[in-house]
mmCIF file of C-alpha atoms (C1' of nucleotides) in Angstrom:
data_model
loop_
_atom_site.group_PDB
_atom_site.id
_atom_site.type_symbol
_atom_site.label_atom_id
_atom_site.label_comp_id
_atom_site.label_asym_id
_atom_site.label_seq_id
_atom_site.Cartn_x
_atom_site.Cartn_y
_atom_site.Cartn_z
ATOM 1 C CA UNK A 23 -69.759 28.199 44.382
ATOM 2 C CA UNK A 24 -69.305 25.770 41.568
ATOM 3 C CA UNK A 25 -69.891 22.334 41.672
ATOM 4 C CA UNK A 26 -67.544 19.796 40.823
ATOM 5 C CA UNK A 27 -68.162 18.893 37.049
ATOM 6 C CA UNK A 28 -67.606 15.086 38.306
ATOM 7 C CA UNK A 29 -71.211 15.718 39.452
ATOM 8 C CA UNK A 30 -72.330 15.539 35.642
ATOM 9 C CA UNK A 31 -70.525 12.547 34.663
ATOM 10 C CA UNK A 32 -70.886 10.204 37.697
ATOM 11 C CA UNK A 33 -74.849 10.896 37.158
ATOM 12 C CA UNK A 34 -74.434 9.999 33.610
ATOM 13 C CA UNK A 35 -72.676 7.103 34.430
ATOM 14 C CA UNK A 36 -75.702 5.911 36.824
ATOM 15 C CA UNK A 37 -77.851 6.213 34.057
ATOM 16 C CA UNK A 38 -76.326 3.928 31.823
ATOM 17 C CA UNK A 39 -75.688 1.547 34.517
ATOM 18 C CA UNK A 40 -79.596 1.076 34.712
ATOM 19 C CA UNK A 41 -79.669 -1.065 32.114
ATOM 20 C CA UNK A 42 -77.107 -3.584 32.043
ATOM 21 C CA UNK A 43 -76.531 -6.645 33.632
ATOM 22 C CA UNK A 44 -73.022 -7.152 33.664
ATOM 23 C CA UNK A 45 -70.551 -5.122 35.476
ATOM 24 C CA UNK A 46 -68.859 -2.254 33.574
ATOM 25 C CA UNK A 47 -65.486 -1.074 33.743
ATOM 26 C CA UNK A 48 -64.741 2.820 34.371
ATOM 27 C CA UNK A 49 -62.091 2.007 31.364
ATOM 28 C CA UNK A 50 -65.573 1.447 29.509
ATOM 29 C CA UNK A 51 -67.215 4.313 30.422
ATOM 30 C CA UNK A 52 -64.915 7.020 30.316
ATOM 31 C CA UNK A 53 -64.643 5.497 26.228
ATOM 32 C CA UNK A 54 -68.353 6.079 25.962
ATOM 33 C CA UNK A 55 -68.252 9.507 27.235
ATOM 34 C CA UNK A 56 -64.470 10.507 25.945
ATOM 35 C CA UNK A 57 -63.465 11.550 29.442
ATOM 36 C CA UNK A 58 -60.537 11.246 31.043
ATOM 37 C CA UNK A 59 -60.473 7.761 32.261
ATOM 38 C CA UNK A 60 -58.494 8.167 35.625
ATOM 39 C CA UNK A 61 -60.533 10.952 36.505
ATOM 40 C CA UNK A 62 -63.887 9.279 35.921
ATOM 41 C CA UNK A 63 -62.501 6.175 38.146
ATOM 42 C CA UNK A 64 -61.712 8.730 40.989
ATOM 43 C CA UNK A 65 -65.538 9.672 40.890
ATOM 44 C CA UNK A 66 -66.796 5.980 40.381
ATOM 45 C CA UNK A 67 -64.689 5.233 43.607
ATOM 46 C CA UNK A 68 -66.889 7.876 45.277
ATOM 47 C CA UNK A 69 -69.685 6.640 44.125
ATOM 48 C CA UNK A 70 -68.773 3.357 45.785
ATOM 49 C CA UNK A 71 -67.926 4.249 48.815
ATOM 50 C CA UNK A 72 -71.477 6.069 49.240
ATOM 51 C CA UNK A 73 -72.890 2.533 48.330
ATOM 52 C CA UNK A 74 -74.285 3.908 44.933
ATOM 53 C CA UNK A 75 -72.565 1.603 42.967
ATOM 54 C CA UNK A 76 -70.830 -2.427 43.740
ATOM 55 C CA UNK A 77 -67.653 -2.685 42.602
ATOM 56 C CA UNK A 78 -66.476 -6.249 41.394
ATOM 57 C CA UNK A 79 -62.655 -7.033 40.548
ATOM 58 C CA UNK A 80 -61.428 -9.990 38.158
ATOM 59 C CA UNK A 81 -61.539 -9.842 34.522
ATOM 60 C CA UNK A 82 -64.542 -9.496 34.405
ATOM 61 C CA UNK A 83 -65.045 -6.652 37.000
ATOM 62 C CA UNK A 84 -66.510 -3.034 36.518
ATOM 63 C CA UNK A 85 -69.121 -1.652 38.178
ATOM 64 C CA UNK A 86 -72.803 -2.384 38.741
ATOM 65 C CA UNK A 87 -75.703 -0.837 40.726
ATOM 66 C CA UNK A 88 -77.134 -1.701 44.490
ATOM 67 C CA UNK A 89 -80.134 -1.009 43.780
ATOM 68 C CA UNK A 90 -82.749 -0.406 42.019
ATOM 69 C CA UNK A 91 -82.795 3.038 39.149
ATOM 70 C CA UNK A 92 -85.758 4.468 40.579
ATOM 71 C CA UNK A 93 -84.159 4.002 44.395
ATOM 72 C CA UNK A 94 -81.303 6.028 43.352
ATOM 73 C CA UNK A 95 -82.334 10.036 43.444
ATOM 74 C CA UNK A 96 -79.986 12.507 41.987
ATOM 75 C CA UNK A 97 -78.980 13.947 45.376
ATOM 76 C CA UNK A 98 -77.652 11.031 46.320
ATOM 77 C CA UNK A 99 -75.284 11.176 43.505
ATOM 78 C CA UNK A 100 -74.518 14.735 44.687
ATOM 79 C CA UNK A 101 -74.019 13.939 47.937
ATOM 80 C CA UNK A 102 -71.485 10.870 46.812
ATOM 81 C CA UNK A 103 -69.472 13.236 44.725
ATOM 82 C CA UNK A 104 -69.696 16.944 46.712
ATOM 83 C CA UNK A 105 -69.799 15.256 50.235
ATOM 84 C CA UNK A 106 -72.464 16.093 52.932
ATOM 85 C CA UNK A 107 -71.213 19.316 54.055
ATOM 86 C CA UNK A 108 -74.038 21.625 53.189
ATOM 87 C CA UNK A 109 -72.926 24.896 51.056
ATOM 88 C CA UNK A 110 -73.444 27.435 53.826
ATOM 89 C CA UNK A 111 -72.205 27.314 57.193
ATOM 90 C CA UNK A 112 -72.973 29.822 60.193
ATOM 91 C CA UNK A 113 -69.814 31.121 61.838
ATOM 92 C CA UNK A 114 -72.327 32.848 64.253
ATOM 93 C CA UNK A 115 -71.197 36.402 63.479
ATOM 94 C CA UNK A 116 -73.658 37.897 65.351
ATOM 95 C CA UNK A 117 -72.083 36.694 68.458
ATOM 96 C CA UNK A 118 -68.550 38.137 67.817
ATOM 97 C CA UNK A 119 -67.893 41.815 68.220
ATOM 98 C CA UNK A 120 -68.339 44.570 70.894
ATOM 99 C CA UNK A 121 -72.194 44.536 70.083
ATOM 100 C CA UNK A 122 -72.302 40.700 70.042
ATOM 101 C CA UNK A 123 -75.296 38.917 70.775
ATOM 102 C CA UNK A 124 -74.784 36.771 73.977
ATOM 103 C CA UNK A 125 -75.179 33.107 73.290
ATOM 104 C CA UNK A 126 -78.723 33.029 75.926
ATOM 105 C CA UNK A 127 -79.868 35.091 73.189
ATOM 106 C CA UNK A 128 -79.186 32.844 70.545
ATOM 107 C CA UNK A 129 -81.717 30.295 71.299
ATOM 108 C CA UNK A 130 -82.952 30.405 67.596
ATOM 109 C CA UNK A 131 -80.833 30.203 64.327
ATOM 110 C CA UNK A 132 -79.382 33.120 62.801
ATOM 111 C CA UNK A 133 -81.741 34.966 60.633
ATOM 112 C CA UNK A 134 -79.382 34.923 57.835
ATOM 113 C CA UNK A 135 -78.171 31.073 58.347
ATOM 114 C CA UNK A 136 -82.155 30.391 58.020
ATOM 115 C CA UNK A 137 -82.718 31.752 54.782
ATOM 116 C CA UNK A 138 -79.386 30.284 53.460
ATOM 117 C CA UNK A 139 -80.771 26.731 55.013
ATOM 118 C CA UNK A 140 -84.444 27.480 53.686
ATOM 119 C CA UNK A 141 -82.940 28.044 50.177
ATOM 120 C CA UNK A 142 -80.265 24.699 50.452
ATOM 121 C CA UNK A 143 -83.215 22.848 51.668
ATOM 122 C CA UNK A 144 -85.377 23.301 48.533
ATOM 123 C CA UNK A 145 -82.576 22.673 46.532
ATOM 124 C CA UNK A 146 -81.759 19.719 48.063
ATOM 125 C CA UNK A 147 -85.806 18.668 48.059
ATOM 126 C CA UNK A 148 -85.871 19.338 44.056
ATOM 127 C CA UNK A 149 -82.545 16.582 43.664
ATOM 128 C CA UNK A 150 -84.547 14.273 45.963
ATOM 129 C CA UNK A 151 -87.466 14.259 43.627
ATOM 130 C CA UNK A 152 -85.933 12.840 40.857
ATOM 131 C CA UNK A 153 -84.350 9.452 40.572
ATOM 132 C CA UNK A 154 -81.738 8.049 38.121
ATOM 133 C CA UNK A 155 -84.861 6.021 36.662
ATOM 134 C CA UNK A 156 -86.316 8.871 35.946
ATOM 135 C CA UNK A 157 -83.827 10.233 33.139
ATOM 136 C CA UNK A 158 -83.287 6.521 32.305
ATOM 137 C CA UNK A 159 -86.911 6.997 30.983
ATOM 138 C CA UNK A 160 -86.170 10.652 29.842
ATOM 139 C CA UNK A 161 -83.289 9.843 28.087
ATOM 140 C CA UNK A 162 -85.369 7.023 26.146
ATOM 141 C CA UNK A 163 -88.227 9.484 25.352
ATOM 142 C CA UNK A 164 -85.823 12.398 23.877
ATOM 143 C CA UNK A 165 -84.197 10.233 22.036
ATOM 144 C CA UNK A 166 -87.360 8.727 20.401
ATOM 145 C CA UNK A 167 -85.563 5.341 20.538
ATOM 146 C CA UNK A 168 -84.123 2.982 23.270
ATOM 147 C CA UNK A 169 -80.779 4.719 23.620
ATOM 148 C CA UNK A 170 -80.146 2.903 26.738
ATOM 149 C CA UNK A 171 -80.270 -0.271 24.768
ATOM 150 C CA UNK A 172 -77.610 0.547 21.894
ATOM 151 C CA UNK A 173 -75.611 1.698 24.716
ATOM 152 C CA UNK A 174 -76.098 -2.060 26.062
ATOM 153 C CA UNK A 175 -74.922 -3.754 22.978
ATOM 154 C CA UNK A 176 -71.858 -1.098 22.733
ATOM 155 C CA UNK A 177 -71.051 -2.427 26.296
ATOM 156 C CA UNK A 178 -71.536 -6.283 24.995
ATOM 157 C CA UNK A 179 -69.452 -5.391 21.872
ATOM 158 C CA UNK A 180 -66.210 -3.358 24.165
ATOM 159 C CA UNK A 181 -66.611 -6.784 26.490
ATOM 160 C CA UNK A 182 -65.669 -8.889 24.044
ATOM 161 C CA UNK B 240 -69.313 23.128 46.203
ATOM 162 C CA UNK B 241 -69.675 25.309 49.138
ATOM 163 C CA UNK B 242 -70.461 29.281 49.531
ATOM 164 C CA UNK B 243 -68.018 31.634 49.635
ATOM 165 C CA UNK B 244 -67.976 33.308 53.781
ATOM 166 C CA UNK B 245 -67.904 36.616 52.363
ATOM 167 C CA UNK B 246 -71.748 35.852 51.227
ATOM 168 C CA UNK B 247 -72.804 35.877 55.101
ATOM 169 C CA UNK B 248 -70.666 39.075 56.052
ATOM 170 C CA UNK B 249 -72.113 40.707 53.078
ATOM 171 C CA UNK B 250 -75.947 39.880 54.525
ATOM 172 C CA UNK B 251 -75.001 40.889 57.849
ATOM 173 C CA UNK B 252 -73.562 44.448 56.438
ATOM 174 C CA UNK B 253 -76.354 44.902 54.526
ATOM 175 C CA UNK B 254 -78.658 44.064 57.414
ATOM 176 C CA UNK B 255 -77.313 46.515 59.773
ATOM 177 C CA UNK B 256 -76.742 49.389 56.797
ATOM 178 C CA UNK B 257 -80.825 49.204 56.893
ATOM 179 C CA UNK B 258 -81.384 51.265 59.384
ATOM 180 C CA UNK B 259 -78.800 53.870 59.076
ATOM 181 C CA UNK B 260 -78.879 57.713 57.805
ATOM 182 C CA UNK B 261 -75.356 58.636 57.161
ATOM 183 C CA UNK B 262 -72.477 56.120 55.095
ATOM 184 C CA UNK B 263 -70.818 53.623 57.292
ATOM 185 C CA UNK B 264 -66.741 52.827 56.481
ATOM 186 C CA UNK B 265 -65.755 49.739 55.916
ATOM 187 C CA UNK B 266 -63.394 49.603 58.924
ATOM 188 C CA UNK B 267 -66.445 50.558 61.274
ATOM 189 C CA UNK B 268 -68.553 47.483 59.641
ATOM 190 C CA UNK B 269 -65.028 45.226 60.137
ATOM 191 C CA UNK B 270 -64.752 46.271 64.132
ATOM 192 C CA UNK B 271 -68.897 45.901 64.733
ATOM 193 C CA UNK B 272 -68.326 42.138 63.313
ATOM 194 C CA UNK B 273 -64.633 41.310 64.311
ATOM 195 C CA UNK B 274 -63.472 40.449 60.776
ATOM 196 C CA UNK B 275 -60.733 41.471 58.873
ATOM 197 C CA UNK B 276 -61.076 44.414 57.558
ATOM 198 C CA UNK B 277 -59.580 44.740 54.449
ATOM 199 C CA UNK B 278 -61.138 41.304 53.610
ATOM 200 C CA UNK B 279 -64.396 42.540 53.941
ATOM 201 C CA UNK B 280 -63.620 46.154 52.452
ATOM 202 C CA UNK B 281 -63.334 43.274 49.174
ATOM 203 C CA UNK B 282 -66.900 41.583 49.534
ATOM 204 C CA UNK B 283 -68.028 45.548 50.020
ATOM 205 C CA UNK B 284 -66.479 46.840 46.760
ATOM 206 C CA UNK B 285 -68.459 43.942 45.072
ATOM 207 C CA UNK B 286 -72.000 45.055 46.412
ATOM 208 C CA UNK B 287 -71.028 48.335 45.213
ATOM 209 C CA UNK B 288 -70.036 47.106 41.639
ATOM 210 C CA UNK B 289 -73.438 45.466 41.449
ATOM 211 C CA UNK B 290 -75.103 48.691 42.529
ATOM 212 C CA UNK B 291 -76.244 46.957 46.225
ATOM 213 C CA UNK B 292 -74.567 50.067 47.682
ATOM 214 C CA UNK B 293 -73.022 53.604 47.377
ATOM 215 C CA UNK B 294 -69.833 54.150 48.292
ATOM 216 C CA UNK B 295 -69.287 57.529 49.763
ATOM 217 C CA UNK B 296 -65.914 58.856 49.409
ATOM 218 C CA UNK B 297 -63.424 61.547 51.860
ATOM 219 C CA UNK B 298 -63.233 62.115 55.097
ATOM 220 C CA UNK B 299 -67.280 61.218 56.527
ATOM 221 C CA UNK B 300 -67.306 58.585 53.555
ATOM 222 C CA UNK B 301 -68.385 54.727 54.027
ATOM 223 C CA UNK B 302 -71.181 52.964 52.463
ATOM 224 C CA UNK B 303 -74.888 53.477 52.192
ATOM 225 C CA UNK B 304 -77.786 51.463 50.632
ATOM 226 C CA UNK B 305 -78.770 52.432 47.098
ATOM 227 C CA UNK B 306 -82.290 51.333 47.594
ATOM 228 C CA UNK B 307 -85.014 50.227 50.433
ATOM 229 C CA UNK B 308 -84.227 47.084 51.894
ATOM 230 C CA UNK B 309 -87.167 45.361 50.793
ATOM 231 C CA UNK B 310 -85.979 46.164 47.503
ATOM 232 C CA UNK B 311 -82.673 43.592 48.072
ATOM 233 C CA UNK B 312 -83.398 40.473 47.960
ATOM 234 C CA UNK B 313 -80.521 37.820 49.462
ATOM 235 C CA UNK B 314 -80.119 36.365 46.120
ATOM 236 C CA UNK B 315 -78.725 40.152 44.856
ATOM 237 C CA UNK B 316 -76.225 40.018 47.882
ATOM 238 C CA UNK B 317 -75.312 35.921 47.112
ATOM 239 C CA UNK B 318 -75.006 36.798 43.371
ATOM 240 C CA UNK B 319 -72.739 40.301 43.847
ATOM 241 C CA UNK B 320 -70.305 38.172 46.220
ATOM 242 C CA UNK B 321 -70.876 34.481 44.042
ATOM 243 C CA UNK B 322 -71.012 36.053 40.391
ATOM 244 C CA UNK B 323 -73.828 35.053 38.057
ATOM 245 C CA UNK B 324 -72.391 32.296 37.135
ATOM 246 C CA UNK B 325 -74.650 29.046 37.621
ATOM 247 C CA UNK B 326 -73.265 26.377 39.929
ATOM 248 C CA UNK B 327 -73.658 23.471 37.565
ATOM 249 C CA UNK B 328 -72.696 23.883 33.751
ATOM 250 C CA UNK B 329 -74.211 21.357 31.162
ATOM 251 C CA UNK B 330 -70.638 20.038 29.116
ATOM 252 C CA UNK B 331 -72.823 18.055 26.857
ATOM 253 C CA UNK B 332 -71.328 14.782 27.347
ATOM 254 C CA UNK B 333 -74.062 13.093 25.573
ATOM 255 C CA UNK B 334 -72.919 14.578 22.207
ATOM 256 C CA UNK B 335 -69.517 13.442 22.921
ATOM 257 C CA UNK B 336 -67.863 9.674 22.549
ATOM 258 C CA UNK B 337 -68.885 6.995 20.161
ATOM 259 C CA UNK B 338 -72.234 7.090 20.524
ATOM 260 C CA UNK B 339 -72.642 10.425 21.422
ATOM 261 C CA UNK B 340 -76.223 11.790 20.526
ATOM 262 C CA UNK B 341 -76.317 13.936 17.167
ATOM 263 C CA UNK B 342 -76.902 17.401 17.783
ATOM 264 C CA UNK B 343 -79.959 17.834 15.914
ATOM 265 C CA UNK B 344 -81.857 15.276 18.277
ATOM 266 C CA UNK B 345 -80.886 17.776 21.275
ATOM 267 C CA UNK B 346 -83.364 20.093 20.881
ATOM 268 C CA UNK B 347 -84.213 20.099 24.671
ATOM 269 C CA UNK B 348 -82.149 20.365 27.451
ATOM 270 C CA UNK B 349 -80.321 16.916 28.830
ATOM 271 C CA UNK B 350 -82.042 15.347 31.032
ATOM 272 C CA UNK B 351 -79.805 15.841 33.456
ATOM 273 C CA UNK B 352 -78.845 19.449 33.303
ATOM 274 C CA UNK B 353 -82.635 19.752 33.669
ATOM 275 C CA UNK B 354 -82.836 18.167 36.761
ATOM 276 C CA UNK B 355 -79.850 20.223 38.382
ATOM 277 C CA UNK B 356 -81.138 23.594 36.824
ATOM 278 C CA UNK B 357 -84.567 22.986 38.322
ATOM 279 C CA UNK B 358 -82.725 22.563 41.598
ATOM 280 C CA UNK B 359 -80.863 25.462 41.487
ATOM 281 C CA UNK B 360 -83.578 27.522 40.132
ATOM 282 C CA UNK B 361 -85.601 26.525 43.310
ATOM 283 C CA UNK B 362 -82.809 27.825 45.374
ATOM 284 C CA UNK B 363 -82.627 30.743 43.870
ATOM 285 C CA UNK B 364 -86.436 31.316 44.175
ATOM 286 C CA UNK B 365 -86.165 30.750 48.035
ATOM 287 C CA UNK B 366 -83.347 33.332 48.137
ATOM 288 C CA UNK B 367 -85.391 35.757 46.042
ATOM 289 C CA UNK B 368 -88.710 35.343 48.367
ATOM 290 C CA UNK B 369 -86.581 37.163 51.324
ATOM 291 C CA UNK B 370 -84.881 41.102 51.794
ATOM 292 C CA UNK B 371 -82.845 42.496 53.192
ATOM 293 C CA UNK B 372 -85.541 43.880 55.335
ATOM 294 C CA UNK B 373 -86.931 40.885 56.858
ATOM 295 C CA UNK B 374 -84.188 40.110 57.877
ATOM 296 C CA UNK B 375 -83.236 43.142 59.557
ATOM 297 C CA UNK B 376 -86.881 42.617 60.967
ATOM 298 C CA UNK B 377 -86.277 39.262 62.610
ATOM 299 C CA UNK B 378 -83.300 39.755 64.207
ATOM 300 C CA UNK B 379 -85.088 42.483 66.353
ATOM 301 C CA UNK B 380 -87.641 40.381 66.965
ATOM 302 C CA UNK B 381 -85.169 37.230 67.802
ATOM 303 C CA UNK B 382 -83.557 40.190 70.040
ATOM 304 C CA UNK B 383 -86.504 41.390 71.535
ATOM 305 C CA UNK B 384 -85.400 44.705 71.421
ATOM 306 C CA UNK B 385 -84.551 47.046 68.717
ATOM 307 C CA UNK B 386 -81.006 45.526 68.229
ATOM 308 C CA UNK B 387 -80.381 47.513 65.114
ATOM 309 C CA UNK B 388 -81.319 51.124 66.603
ATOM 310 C CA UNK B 389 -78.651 49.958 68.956
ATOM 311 C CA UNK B 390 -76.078 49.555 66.571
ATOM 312 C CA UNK B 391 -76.794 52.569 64.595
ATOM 313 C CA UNK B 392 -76.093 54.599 68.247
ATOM 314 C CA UNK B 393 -72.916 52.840 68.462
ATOM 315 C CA UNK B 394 -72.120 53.242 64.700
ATOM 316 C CA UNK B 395 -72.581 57.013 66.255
ATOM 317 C CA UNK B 396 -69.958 56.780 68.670
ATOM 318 C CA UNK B 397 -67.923 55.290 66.643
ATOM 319 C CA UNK B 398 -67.463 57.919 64.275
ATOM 320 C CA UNK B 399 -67.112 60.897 66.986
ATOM 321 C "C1'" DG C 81 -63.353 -36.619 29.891
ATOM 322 C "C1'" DC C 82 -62.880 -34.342 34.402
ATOM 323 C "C1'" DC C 83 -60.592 -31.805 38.025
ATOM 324 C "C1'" DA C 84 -57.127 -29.221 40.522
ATOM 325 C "C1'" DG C 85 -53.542 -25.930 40.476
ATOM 326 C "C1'" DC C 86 -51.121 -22.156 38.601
ATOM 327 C "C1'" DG C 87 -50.259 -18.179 35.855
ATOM 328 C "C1'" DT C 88 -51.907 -14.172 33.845
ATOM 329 C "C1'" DA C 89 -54.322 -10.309 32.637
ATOM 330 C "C1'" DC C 90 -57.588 -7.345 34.008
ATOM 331 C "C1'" DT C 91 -59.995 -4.824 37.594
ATOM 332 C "C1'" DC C 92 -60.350 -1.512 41.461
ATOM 333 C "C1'" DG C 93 -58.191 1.386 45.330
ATOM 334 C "C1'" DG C 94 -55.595 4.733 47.591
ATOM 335 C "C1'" DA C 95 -51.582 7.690 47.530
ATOM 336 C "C1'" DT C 96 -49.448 11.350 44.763
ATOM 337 C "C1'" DA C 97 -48.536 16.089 41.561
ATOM 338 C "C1'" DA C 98 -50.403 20.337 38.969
ATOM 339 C "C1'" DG C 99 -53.775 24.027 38.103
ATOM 340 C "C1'" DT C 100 -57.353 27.089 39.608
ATOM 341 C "C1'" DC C 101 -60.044 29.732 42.598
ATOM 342 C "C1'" DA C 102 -61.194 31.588 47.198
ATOM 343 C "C1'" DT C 103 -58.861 33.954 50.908
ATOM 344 C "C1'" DG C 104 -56.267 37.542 52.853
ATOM 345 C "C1'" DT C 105 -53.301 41.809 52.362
ATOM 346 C "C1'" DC C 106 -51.193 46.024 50.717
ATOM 347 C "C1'" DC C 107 -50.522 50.685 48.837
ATOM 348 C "C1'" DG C 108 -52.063 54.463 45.716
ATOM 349 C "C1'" DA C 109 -56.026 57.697 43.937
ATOM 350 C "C1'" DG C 110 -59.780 60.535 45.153
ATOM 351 C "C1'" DT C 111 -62.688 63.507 47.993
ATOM 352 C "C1'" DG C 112 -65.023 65.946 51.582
ATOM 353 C "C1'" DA C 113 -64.298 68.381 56.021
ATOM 354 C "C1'" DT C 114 -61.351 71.408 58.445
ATOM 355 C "C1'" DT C 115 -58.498 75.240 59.112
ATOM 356 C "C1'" DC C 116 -56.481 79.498 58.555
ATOM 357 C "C1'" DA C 117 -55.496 83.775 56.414
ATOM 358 C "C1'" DG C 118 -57.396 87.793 54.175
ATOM 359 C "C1'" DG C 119 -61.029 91.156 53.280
ATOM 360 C "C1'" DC D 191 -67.752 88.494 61.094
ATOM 361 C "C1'" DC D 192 -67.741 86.348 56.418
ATOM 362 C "C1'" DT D 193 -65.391 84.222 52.364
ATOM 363 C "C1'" DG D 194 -62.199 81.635 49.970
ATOM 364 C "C1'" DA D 195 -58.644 78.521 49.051
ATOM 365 C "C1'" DA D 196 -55.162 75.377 50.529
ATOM 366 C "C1'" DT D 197 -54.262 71.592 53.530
ATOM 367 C "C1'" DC D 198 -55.074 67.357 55.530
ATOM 368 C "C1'" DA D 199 -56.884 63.217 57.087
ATOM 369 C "C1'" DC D 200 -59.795 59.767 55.915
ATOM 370 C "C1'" DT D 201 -62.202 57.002 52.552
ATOM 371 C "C1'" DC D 202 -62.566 53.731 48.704
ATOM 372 C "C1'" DG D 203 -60.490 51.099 44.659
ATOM 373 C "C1'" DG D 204 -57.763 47.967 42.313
ATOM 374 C "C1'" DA D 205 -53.345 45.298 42.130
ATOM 375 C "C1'" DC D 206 -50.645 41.779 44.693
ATOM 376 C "C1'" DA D 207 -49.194 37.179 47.865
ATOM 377 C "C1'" DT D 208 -50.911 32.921 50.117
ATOM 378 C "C1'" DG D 209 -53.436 28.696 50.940
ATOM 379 C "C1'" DA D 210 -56.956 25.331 50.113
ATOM 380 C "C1'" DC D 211 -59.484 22.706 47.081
ATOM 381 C "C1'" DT D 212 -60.657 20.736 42.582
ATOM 382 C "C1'" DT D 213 -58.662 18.447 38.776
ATOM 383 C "C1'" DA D 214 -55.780 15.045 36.893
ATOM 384 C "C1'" DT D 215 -52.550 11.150 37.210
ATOM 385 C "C1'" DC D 216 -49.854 7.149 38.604
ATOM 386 C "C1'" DC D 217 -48.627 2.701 40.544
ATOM 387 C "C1'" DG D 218 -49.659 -1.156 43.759
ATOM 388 C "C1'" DA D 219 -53.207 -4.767 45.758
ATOM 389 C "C1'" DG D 220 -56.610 -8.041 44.717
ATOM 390 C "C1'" DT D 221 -59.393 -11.270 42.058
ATOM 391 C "C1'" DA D 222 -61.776 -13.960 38.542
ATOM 392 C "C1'" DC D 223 -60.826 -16.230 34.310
ATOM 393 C "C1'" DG D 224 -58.314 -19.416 31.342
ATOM 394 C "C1'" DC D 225 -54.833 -22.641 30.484
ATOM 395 C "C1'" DT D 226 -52.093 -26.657 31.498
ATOM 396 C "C1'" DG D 227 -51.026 -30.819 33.428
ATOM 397 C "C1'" DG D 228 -52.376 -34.862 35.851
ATOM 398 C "C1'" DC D 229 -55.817 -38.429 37.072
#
DNA sequence: GCCAGCGTACTCGGATAAGTCATGTCCGAGTGATTCAGG
DNA sequence: CCTGAATCACTCGGACATGACTTATCCGAGTACGCTGGC
């Protein structure tokens, strides 16, 4: 039950997208992170197709956020890169076998699936609580500096 | 990302082990759920290797619980089957690339591993808050009727 | 000086291989119950 | 009838194929910019 190390770098990306104003290229940001650059696109695709990001071709293309940082929560991100299936899924074993539970009787959820959902659920509630802004901000504080803004003027000084 | 299936025949085992006074083989536990059996006699072996169960050798042999079931919590059984392993691993991208962040400003944690760790930590909290023996608890009351002392009778047959 | 058209270079996007891990299976080692002969 | 050992059948345990998914990569489609030529 890993998850996809894509995860880390597609959220990274969204958190230096919070700052610019001009699209960036994936070229661009697998450089910043020293990733492999195909790889990276394969997740910013992703990312687009969940609506995260806008994707704009031409010269001057890259990549850009819909909407706002702070509208953006880290689950989404999961979600864009994992997909929506959730982690466990009920095969209903308590209905197979000689001593099977007959399907009237299975009005309510397995006991098991409930915990497994109970436990997904939180973890899916603690992602939903923070937002890309949020480690924008973090990020900033750590640092003790505007890190998001040098990363800026690297981005102005790759563009030209 | 998603959980390996031997997780929920592992629960289920240990479920119906709770209310049993002599070992159980693994072919027995295979035939009650209409798995395969040397699958599961796999996701057994690991509960044993974490110490979940006893494995009782020879001719009467099978598999017992070590402890009381509200001793085992689901997050034991998820982590025997899963491995301790954490889902998401931090690769430090920030310290990596151009302007990667000097290790001496990363004192804390990245942001971002933060974030997922907290998730994941409040998974495993919800997994931890349940046993074995709630479990085996609800599904007699989802039953209404003692569905386990059933089992355990045919469990009986099943070894004359 | 201004505008239209064309070429070009840069971007994303989906289709395509390789590696890794979960899934599923098999046969050998070990052990407790049974049986059978002897006292 | 009791005791003891040898036998036997049944159990687990780890080593071995198979398939799916993550990881990684490539080449083609599309588009905005910049240049050139004409007005």
């Amino acid at each position: 039950m890993r998850m996809s190390g894509g995860v880390e770098w597609a959220v990274h990306c969204c958190v230096v997208l919070t700052d610019v104003d001009q699209p960036v290229p994936a070229a661009t940001l697998a450089k910043l992170h020293d990733v492999s650059m195909t790889y990276l696109a394969k997740q910013m695709q992703a990312l687009a197709r969940a609506g995260l990001v806008r994707s704009v071709q031409g010269k001057a293309g890259g990549y850009v956020l819909t909407r706002d940082p702070d509208e953006i929560t880290v689950l989404d991100v999961v979600v864009a890169i994992e997909g929506v299936e959730p982690q466990f899924v009920c095969t209903e074993i308590r209905q197979r076998g000689p001593l099977g539970t007959p399907p009237e009787d299975c009005r309510t959820a397995c006991p098991v699936a409930k915990a497994m959902l109970a436990a997904e659920s939180a973890w899916r509630g603690a992602l939903k609580a923070i937002t890309i802004g949020d480690l924008g901000r973090e990020v900033n504080r750590g640092a003790g500096r505007d890190a998001l803004a040098t990363i800026r003027t690297w981005f102005g000084g790759e563009a030209a």
